[in-house]
Amino acid sequence: MKVLAMKSSGDQTSVSIILNDEINSFSMMHKRKERPNWEMFLDNIGLNKTFTLKEIDVFAFANNQNSYTATRTIASYMKGLAVALNKPLISIEDELKDNMEADSIALKAKEIFEKKGSDNKEFDPRNANPSYKEDVKFKKLNE
């Protein structure tokens, strides 16, 4: 099974690929307002060298409560890939654990996908949206 997962907490982004029994990950710190180059992340875990996006069985992203914008951006990116490739997408709640990287997200997604079965409507990418446990509170910048 091949699982591609991404997580961003706003100032750190990680991506991970499970290729059967092997896991390859890449993580990078960046400025909070800076969107990382996701193609560079995918290149660093072997895109078009050891796997192609068409070979992915399931996509996953971390539903991170620390950064509304980062979570929404990652979710949109992964949803675009999953819809375009007609593949399942799973949103994984990371429960505010900043030490949970994309490899943990990928392993959890694989576990859920194998347990519930690939034909489960729950994995429809159109339904994989970020959710927030509390009302989103915006703060004013530069105060």
XYZ file of N, CA, C and O in Angstrom:
572
model
N 0.833 -1.171 0.000
C 0.000 0.000 0.000
C 0.884 1.242 0.000
O 1.913 1.286 0.662
N 0.424 2.271 -0.733
C 1.158 3.534 -0.818
C 0.280 4.651 -0.272
O -0.828 4.876 -0.743
N 0.814 5.360 0.740
C 0.091 6.440 1.409
C 0.950 7.691 1.376
O 2.122 7.649 1.753
N 0.357 8.802 0.954
C 1.043 10.092 0.962
C 0.341 10.996 1.963
O -0.878 11.167 1.900
N 1.113 11.552 2.907
C 0.537 12.404 3.953
C 1.319 13.698 4.088
O 2.534 13.728 3.879
N 0.585 14.764 4.469
C 1.207 16.064 4.713
C 0.667 16.659 5.993
O -0.485 16.431 6.360
N 1.532 17.450 6.643
C 1.132 18.187 7.834
C 1.847 19.521 7.847
O 3.023 19.605 7.508
N 1.110 20.562 8.241
C 1.740 21.861 8.463
C 1.149 22.464 9.724
O -0.059 22.452 9.924
N 2.024 22.977 10.568
C 1.569 23.635 11.792
C 1.700 25.142 11.672
O 1.564 25.856 12.643
N 1.978 25.625 10.484
C 2.153 27.051 10.259
C 3.598 27.438 10.068
O 3.927 28.172 9.145
N 4.479 26.932 10.920
C 5.901 27.258 10.782
C 6.771 26.024 10.546
O 7.982 26.114 10.494
N 6.149 24.891 10.411
C 6.861 23.662 10.054
C 5.931 22.805 9.207
O 4.755 22.646 9.523
N 6.472 22.262 8.130
C 5.698 21.406 7.239
C 6.457 20.109 7.050
O 7.682 20.112 6.960
N 5.714 19.003 7.004
C 6.334 17.704 6.742
C 5.474 16.926 5.760
O 4.262 17.104 5.685
N 6.140 16.066 5.019
C 5.474 15.192 4.059
C 6.075 13.802 4.223
O 7.249 13.663 4.562
N 5.245 12.786 4.025
C 5.717 11.414 4.202
C 5.043 10.500 3.191
O 3.870 10.682 2.869
N 5.798 9.529 2.722
C 5.259 8.509 1.821
C 5.509 7.140 2.430
O 6.603 6.865 2.928
N 4.478 6.324 2.461
C 4.634 4.913 2.816
C 4.611 4.147 1.511
O 3.646 4.240 0.744
N 5.676 3.433 1.236
C 5.776 2.570 0.058
C 5.877 1.138 0.555
O 6.955 0.675 0.911
N 4.733 0.506 0.666
C 4.627 -0.834 1.233
C 5.120 -0.827 2.680
O 4.440 -0.334 3.550
N 6.343 -1.303 2.955
C 6.854 -1.337 4.328
C 7.896 -0.255 4.611
O 8.454 -0.205 5.699
N 8.159 0.595 3.639
C 9.175 1.635 3.789
C 8.507 2.999 3.960
O 7.521 3.307 3.305
N 9.065 3.816 4.850
C 8.557 5.174 5.055
C 9.684 6.153 4.752
O 10.798 6.002 5.233
N 9.359 7.159 3.953
C 10.319 8.205 3.628
C 9.659 9.547 3.936
O 8.544 9.802 3.485
N 10.340 10.401 4.709
C 9.760 11.670 5.136
C 10.731 12.821 4.910
O 11.939 12.631 4.865
N 10.151 14.017 4.817
C 10.928 15.245 4.718
C 10.183 16.321 5.497
O 8.964 16.449 5.385
N 10.933 17.080 6.291
C 10.337 18.125 7.114
C 11.198 19.376 7.031
O 12.424 19.285 6.888
N 10.538 20.544 7.150
C 11.286 21.795 7.066
C 10.593 22.879 7.886
O 9.371 22.993 7.869
N 11.392 23.656 8.586
C 10.895 24.839 9.286
C 10.853 25.982 8.270
O 11.689 26.042 7.369
N 9.888 26.893 8.434
C 9.768 28.046 7.548
C 9.018 29.150 8.267
O 8.449 28.929 9.340
N 9.014 30.334 7.681
C 8.277 31.439 8.270
C 6.785 31.131 8.222
O 6.294 30.520 7.277
N 6.079 31.564 9.235
C 4.660 31.257 9.375
C 3.830 31.728 8.179
O 2.880 31.077 7.786
N 4.174 32.830 7.603
C 3.406 33.385 6.483
C 3.899 32.882 5.123
O 3.406 33.303 4.097
N 4.870 31.992 5.118
C 5.484 31.511 3.883
C 4.944 30.127 3.524
O 5.053 29.192 4.302
N 4.313 30.012 2.343
C 3.843 28.698 1.911
C 5.003 27.955 1.270
O 5.600 28.422 0.309
N 5.326 26.789 1.798
C 6.442 26.017 1.238
C 6.155 25.547 -0.189
O 5.005 25.427 -0.594
N 7.206 25.254 -0.899
C 7.100 24.696 -2.240
C 6.862 23.194 -2.109
O 7.773 22.425 -1.842
N 5.619 22.783 -2.300
C 5.270 21.377 -2.076
C 5.910 20.445 -3.086
O 6.186 19.291 -2.778
N 6.172 20.928 -4.292
C 6.853 20.083 -5.264
C 8.254 19.721 -4.773
O 8.718 18.608 -4.960
N 8.922 20.691 -4.111
C 10.238 20.417 -3.539
C 10.134 19.358 -2.443
O 10.963 18.458 -2.346
N 9.091 19.448 -1.615
C 8.874 18.444 -0.571
C 8.687 17.064 -1.202
O 9.293 16.082 -0.763
N 7.838 16.991 -2.224
C 7.571 15.705 -2.879
C 8.821 15.164 -3.570
O 9.073 13.959 -3.523
N 9.596 16.036 -4.177
C 10.865 15.603 -4.790
C 11.786 14.984 -3.746
O 12.474 13.996 -4.018
N 11.802 15.563 -2.539
C 12.691 15.072 -1.478
C 12.275 13.717 -0.907
O 13.064 13.091 -0.194
N 11.060 13.269 -1.183
C 10.669 11.926 -0.740
C 10.569 10.944 -1.909
O 10.107 9.828 -1.745
N 11.017 11.382 -3.104
C 11.157 10.446 -4.215
C 10.104 10.505 -5.299
O 10.012 9.568 -6.101
N 9.311 11.584 -5.376
C 8.316 11.680 -6.444
C 8.987 11.563 -7.803
O 10.003 12.200 -8.068
N 8.413 10.719 -8.654
C 8.878 10.438 -10.017
C 10.230 9.732 -10.071
O 10.796 9.573 -11.147
N 10.733 9.318 -8.905
C 11.944 8.492 -8.847
C 11.578 7.123 -8.291
O 11.940 6.102 -8.859
N 10.898 7.114 -7.133
C 10.504 5.844 -6.508
C 8.991 5.626 -6.528
O 8.530 4.534 -6.244
N 8.221 6.680 -6.846
C 6.768 6.548 -6.959
C 6.218 7.692 -7.804
O 6.899 8.698 -8.014
N 5.018 7.505 -8.312
C 4.287 8.575 -8.996
C 2.998 8.822 -8.220
O 2.553 7.962 -7.451
N 2.411 9.979 -8.410
C 1.163 10.290 -7.708
C 0.040 9.334 -8.099
O -0.809 9.011 -7.281
N 0.052 8.842 -9.331
C -0.977 7.896 -9.773
C -0.915 6.585 -8.996
O -1.910 5.877 -8.884
N 0.258 6.246 -8.464
C 0.430 4.992 -7.717
C -0.067 5.074 -6.276
O -0.183 4.043 -5.608
N -0.344 6.261 -5.791
C -0.779 6.427 -4.399
C -2.148 5.782 -4.211
O -3.058 5.994 -5.001
N -2.286 5.001 -3.139
C -3.567 4.353 -2.825
C -4.474 5.255 -2.002
O -5.700 5.210 -2.151
N -3.875 6.047 -1.105
C -4.666 6.939 -0.257
C -3.834 8.167 0.119
O -2.637 8.059 0.355
N -4.488 9.311 0.117
C -3.879 10.573 0.523
C -4.394 10.926 1.913
O -5.523 10.574 2.276
N -3.586 11.656 2.688
C -4.004 12.051 4.043
C -3.376 13.391 4.402
O -2.306 13.741 3.905
N -4.083 14.125 5.266
C -3.525 15.366 5.793
C -3.871 15.466 7.267
O -4.839 14.883 7.737
N -3.046 16.215 7.986
C -3.271 16.432 9.415
C -4.234 17.585 9.606
O -4.029 18.669 9.063
N -5.272 17.343 10.362
C -6.204 18.406 10.735
C -5.626 19.072 11.983
O -5.944 18.719 13.103
N -4.736 20.035 11.746
C -3.979 20.682 12.811
C -4.731 21.892 13.343
O -5.138 22.754 12.574
N -4.888 21.978 14.637
C -5.622 23.067 15.267
C -4.768 24.310 15.497
O -5.281 25.345 15.911
N -3.471 24.241 15.235
C -2.567 25.366 15.523
C -2.546 26.446 14.449
O -2.145 27.563 14.735
N -2.909 26.118 13.225
C -2.858 27.106 12.157
C -3.988 26.875 11.171
O -3.965 25.937 10.378
N -4.976 27.743 11.230
C -6.131 27.657 10.339
C -5.692 27.705 8.880
O -6.090 26.874 8.064
N -4.852 28.665 8.547
C -4.440 28.844 7.158
C -3.612 27.671 6.659
O -3.842 27.174 5.557
N -2.659 27.217 7.441
C -1.810 26.094 7.026
C -2.641 24.831 6.818
O -2.470 24.122 5.823
N -3.552 24.554 7.735
C -4.393 23.359 7.617
C -5.290 23.451 6.394
O -5.424 22.493 5.629
N -5.903 24.588 6.189
C -6.793 24.771 5.048
C -6.025 24.646 3.737
O -6.504 24.045 2.772
N -4.808 25.187 3.683
C -4.003 25.132 2.471
C -3.572 23.703 2.161
O -3.674 23.249 1.012
N -3.097 22.994 3.172
C -2.695 21.589 2.993
C -3.902 20.749 2.561
O -3.806 19.924 1.653
N -5.037 20.961 3.215
C -6.253 20.206 2.877
C -6.655 20.454 1.426
O -7.006 19.514 0.693
N -6.603 21.691 0.979
C -6.972 22.032 -0.400
C -6.026 21.379 -1.406
O -6.459 20.859 -2.438
N -4.743 21.413 -1.090
C -3.750 20.804 -1.975
C -3.970 19.294 -2.093
O -4.030 18.742 -3.193
N -4.125 18.639 -0.953
C -4.319 17.181 -0.958
C -5.662 16.806 -1.594
O -5.772 15.798 -2.286
N -6.683 17.628 -1.356
C -7.986 17.369 -1.958
C -7.890 17.470 -3.483
O -8.462 16.648 -4.198
N -7.161 18.460 -3.973
C -6.971 18.597 -5.415
C -6.315 17.370 -6.026
O -6.748 16.880 -7.070
N -5.272 16.869 -5.363
C -4.607 15.651 -5.852
C -5.559 14.451 -5.837
O -5.660 13.714 -6.813
N -6.252 14.263 -4.721
C -7.135 13.108 -4.570
C -8.290 13.138 -5.570
O -8.624 12.113 -6.170
N -8.890 14.303 -5.754
C -10.005 14.416 -6.710
C -9.502 14.185 -8.132
O -10.103 13.430 -8.894
N -8.388 14.825 -8.490
C -7.850 14.694 -9.843
C -7.480 13.247 -10.172
O -7.642 12.810 -11.315
N -6.998 12.518 -9.181
C -6.555 11.137 -9.396
C -7.615 10.107 -9.002
O -7.356 8.900 -9.070
N -8.788 10.582 -8.558
C -9.880 9.705 -8.134
C -9.419 8.715 -7.052
O -9.599 7.514 -7.154
N -8.807 9.281 -6.003
C -8.270 8.490 -4.896
C -8.904 8.935 -3.587
O -9.393 10.053 -3.466
N -8.879 8.089 -2.576
C -9.429 8.464 -1.273
C -8.532 9.462 -0.535
O -7.325 9.511 -0.757
N -9.178 10.250 0.338
C -8.477 11.239 1.155
C -8.988 11.139 2.579
O -10.196 11.088 2.808
N -8.057 11.102 3.530
C -8.408 10.981 4.944
C -7.848 12.175 5.705
O -6.675 12.526 5.564
N -8.695 12.779 6.512
C -8.274 13.843 7.424
C -7.982 13.190 8.774
O -8.838 12.517 9.342
N -6.774 13.396 9.278
C -6.360 12.808 10.548
C -6.252 13.905 11.603
O -5.515 14.873 11.421
N -6.985 13.755 12.682
C -6.926 14.711 13.789
C -5.591 14.542 14.500
O -5.238 13.451 14.920
N -4.826 15.630 14.617
C -3.524 15.499 15.283
C -3.556 15.933 16.741
O -2.553 15.879 17.429
N -4.694 16.335 17.233
C -4.919 16.583 18.664
C -3.873 17.495 19.294
O -3.432 17.271 20.414
N -3.472 18.521 18.554
C -2.540 19.541 19.040
C -1.173 18.992 19.442
O -0.468 19.591 20.242
N -0.783 17.883 18.885
C 0.531 17.310 19.171
C 1.514 17.817 18.121
O 1.561 17.320 17.012
N 2.302 18.820 18.474
C 3.242 19.377 17.506
C 4.334 18.392 17.122
O 4.967 18.546 16.095
N 4.572 17.387 17.942
C 5.609 16.420 17.613
C 5.102 15.344 16.657
O 5.856 14.500 16.226
N 3.833 15.367 16.314
C 3.275 14.407 15.372
C 3.609 14.885 13.956
O 3.135 15.910 13.512
N 4.455 14.156 13.287
C 4.897 14.521 11.941
C 4.071 13.772 10.898
O 3.223 12.951 11.228
N 4.365 14.024 9.640
C 3.615 13.419 8.547
C 3.722 11.895 8.536
O 2.787 11.218 8.108
N 4.836 11.332 9.034
C 4.940 9.865 9.057
C 3.885 9.254 9.984
O 3.281 8.231 9.657
N 3.616 9.910 11.111
C 2.567 9.439 12.018
C 1.191 9.576 11.380
O 0.323 8.716 11.560
N 0.991 10.646 10.628
C -0.268 10.864 9.917
C -0.461 9.757 8.874
O -1.539 9.181 8.748
N 0.595 9.444 8.131
C 0.524 8.401 7.102
C 0.221 7.036 7.711
O -0.620 6.284 7.199
N 0.901 6.697 8.806
C 0.658 5.407 9.463
C -0.774 5.302 9.989
O -1.419 4.260 9.856
N -1.282 6.381 10.572
C -2.651 6.391 11.090
C -3.651 6.260 9.937
O -4.630 5.521 10.034
N -3.407 6.966 8.840
C -4.295 6.881 7.674
C -4.313 5.467 7.101
O -5.377 4.939 6.754
N -3.142 4.845 7.025
C -3.060 3.464 6.521
C -3.866 2.532 7.409
O -4.621 1.690 6.920
N -3.713 2.689 8.719
C -4.437 1.854 9.680
C -5.959 2.015 9.510
O -6.688 1.031 9.458
N -6.420 3.242 9.426
C -7.856 3.513 9.271
C -8.367 2.972 7.944
O -9.422 2.331 7.883
N -7.619 3.201 6.880
C -8.025 2.765 5.542
C -8.132 1.248 5.469
O -9.095 0.706 4.923
N -7.157 0.546 6.035
C -7.186 -0.918 6.016
C -8.307 -1.466 6.892
O -8.931 -2.469 6.551
N -8.570 -0.800 8.007
C -9.598 -1.267 8.939
C -11.012 -1.079 8.378
O -11.857 -1.965 8.488
N -11.262 0.074 7.761
C -12.617 0.404 7.307
C -12.916 -0.054 5.888
O -14.073 -0.096 5.491
N -11.889 -0.349 5.116
C -12.109 -0.811 3.746
C -12.079 0.324 2.743
O -12.562 1.415 3.005
N -11.537 0.038 1.592
C -11.308 1.068 0.589
C -12.587 1.597 -0.055
O -12.580 2.676 -0.633
N -13.695 0.864 0.027
C -14.928 1.324 -0.603
C -15.772 2.210 0.317
O -16.873 2.604 -0.033
N -15.241 2.557 1.467
C -15.961 3.373 2.432
C -16.166 4.788 1.892
O -15.212 5.445 1.490
N -17.398 5.268 1.905
C -17.733 6.615 1.414
C -17.094 7.707 2.277
O -16.986 8.847 1.863
N -16.671 7.335 3.472
C -16.017 8.282 4.381
C -14.737 8.860 3.778
O -14.305 9.939 4.148
N -14.136 8.167 2.845
C -12.867 8.590 2.265
C -13.036 9.426 0.996
O -12.065 9.727 0.318
N -14.267 9.806 0.671
C -14.532 10.657 -0.486
C -13.837 12.001 -0.255
O -14.108 12.680 0.736
N -12.931 12.415 -1.155
C -12.187 13.652 -0.934
C -13.073 14.887 -0.786
O -12.694 15.850 -0.130
N -14.259 14.858 -1.373
C -15.158 16.009 -1.255
C -15.614 16.221 0.181
O -16.045 17.306 0.546
N -15.504 15.184 1.007
C -15.934 15.271 2.400
C -14.786 15.467 3.385
O -15.020 15.582 4.583
N -13.565 15.474 2.902
C -12.392 15.623 3.786
C -12.065 17.105 3.929
O -11.373 17.679 3.097
N -12.589 17.710 4.969
C -12.412 19.137 5.196
C -11.824 19.379 6.577
O -12.086 18.615 7.504
N -11.066 20.449 6.725
C -10.567 20.789 8.064
C -11.748 21.073 8.991
O -12.779 21.592 8.557
N -11.597 20.703 10.226
C -12.629 21.010 11.223
C -11.933 21.598 12.441
O -10.755 21.341 12.684
N -12.681 22.374 13.185
C -12.088 23.065 14.323
C -12.935 22.807 15.549
O -14.156 22.955 15.519
N -12.286 22.403 16.616
C -12.985 22.054 17.850
C -13.558 23.273 18.548
O -14.533 23.187 19.251
N -12.915 24.406 18.360
C -13.371 25.647 18.979
C -13.655 26.656 17.885
O -13.162 26.529 16.767
N -14.423 27.677 18.223
C -14.629 28.752 17.272
C -13.284 29.356 16.926
O -12.455 29.591 17.808
N -13.084 29.592 15.644
C -11.837 30.192 15.196
C -11.818 31.649 15.648
O -12.743 32.399 15.398
N -10.757 32.009 16.344
C -10.607 33.382 16.828
C -9.453 34.017 16.068
O -8.337 33.519 16.093
N -9.747 35.095 15.401
C -8.731 35.787 14.634
C -8.087 36.859 15.509
O -8.744 37.481 16.311
N -6.819 37.055 15.317
C -6.131 38.115 16.050
C -5.646 39.152 15.061
O -5.359 38.847 13.904
N -5.574 40.361 15.504
C -5.091 41.441 14.649
C -3.568 41.398 14.649
O -2.937 41.214 15.692
N -3.013 41.584 13.479
C -1.566 41.576 13.340
C -0.995 42.952 13.694
O -1.673 43.964 13.587
N 0.233 42.964 14.108
C 0.979 44.188 14.384
C 0.375 45.012 15.519
O 0.350 46.228 15.476
N -0.146 44.371 16.528
C -0.645 45.089 17.705
C 0.236 44.835 18.881
O 0.801 43.845 19.066
